[in-house]
Amino acid sequence: MKPHVLKMMATPGASFAVRRDQAPVNSRWHCHKEAELIYIARGTGTLLIGDHTRYFSAGTLCLIGSRLPHYWKFDECYFEKNAPIDVIAIHFHETFWGKAFLDLPENEGIRLLLQKARRGLLIHGNIQPMVPSFHYLVHAEGPYRIISLATLLSKIADWGPVTSLSSENSCLSAGNFEGKRIHEVYEYTVKHFRRKIPLPEIARVAHVSPHAFSRYFRQRARKTYSQFIAELRVGYVCRQLVTTDHPIKRLCYESGFQNTASFHKCFKQITGMSPLSYQQVYK
């Protein structure tokens, strides 16, 4: 099975699509031909993109290149309690304005930005000055849509603090993914990572033998299953460090780690800082 390849619905009379969502959509591992520029105004969850896993929250701004598999997995409260989200997503073919447009010397920044976006980009810092452009694009008409999108991309290109999310080796075509099975593995793991998940249990989800699962997962996710779980647990702790006053030791065990030594080691490997430093920087 290939991953779910979405065919984005074209807006009548428009060359690219702008959508505002107040409930989760495309809740599965998927990709599409269009690049995706997305702003999370309200909502929290886990972003799986290529071989990268991270927590997202309100204020997240990402640019995802064409055909890069990804999955915005919103937290369960947005499904169980119908809590509202607020997301503005812009989908556009990278050359919808013609290849000659990107080859113009004035647009070199946009062209290089779209090249970097093939790995997925997270835009950092105070993005509030760019937020009005997203709201404007929801209702803009005529040539002002194109001008506004080009201006927004140009601002991002000049912004500076961006992070590439997925590794270069993970940017494979959709045909190299077994989307249905790997989606089920992701979905199950995101739901249960705070407890120990035995190998036979997750192997049954993937419909492979326990002996074959480790190789199966590594080939498709470009990481070990234990690495994936560690990233989910660290992402959970990052969220709690910023949004609660719970003690770090409590969060260690609450997230699923079995001892503090492995927790601190994994946390620093993934975030580049200690839990306390992370809390001081982002809270």
Phi, psi and omega in degrees: 000133175275163176292162181292113178264113183276138170258107185292138180287123180285140175283126181306129178073019182226152182267350174208165187252140173233129185225140174244122184248140175241010173213149183300138174230166180051046184280065176194169177291119187208172173209170178203162182292331183281148168288154182233120173251117191227136179239124178264103178277328178211133179136150178224156178167204182238129176259122172253122183216117186059240177253020184248144178230132177205160175277142174234156181210183179303135182100356178287133178229122184227149171238119185246124184288169181301135173065015177273114182298140181202169184203112174272097182266099180287152181299159186299333183298336181280351176251316185283323184250004181055035176295137184284149170246173174214106185228133174246120183239132178245124180242127183210144171289138187297337181242027183296335179268008179094139182299327181299330180298314181288338179279351177296138182302328179293340183254018181301323180298317179294317180300314179293325178298315181293328175294316178295329183292349177297342175258357185084132182235135172255125181263124185263183171081192180281096184271002184305324178299339181267345185300317179303330179294324177294315180294324179295319183294335179300326185244354184295152180226163175064204184295344181294333176297311182294317179298317182293319179295315179298320179295318180297314179296323178296320178297317179295320180299326180269358189294315177103288186284089175232154179233129172286133187266303184271152177285161181298323183289346183270350186279071183262162177289162184301328183294347180268005180243140170263083193300319185295312182291317182291328175297317180296322177295314178300311183301314182294318184290319179299328181282330189240010189296342183282358171236169178289130178250104181298150181303314179300328181294311181286332176296324177295324178297322181275354180061040174227169179285156176304323180296326184269346189296315184302316179292319179303311184292316182298320181296326185265326182261350181060032174198165177282160179294324179295324176296318180299314180296319179299321179295320178295318181293318178295320177300320178297315180296318178304316179298314182291326179297327183273328188254350181226175175247024181293143179299147182299320180298321178297317181294327178305306183283328180295329182279345178118353176290147184266341178207157185289330181297311180293326178299308182296323179295312180295319183298316181290323178298321186275319185260341182082007179209168178283162178302319181295317179297319179300315181297320180293327182283317191256348182276000000 
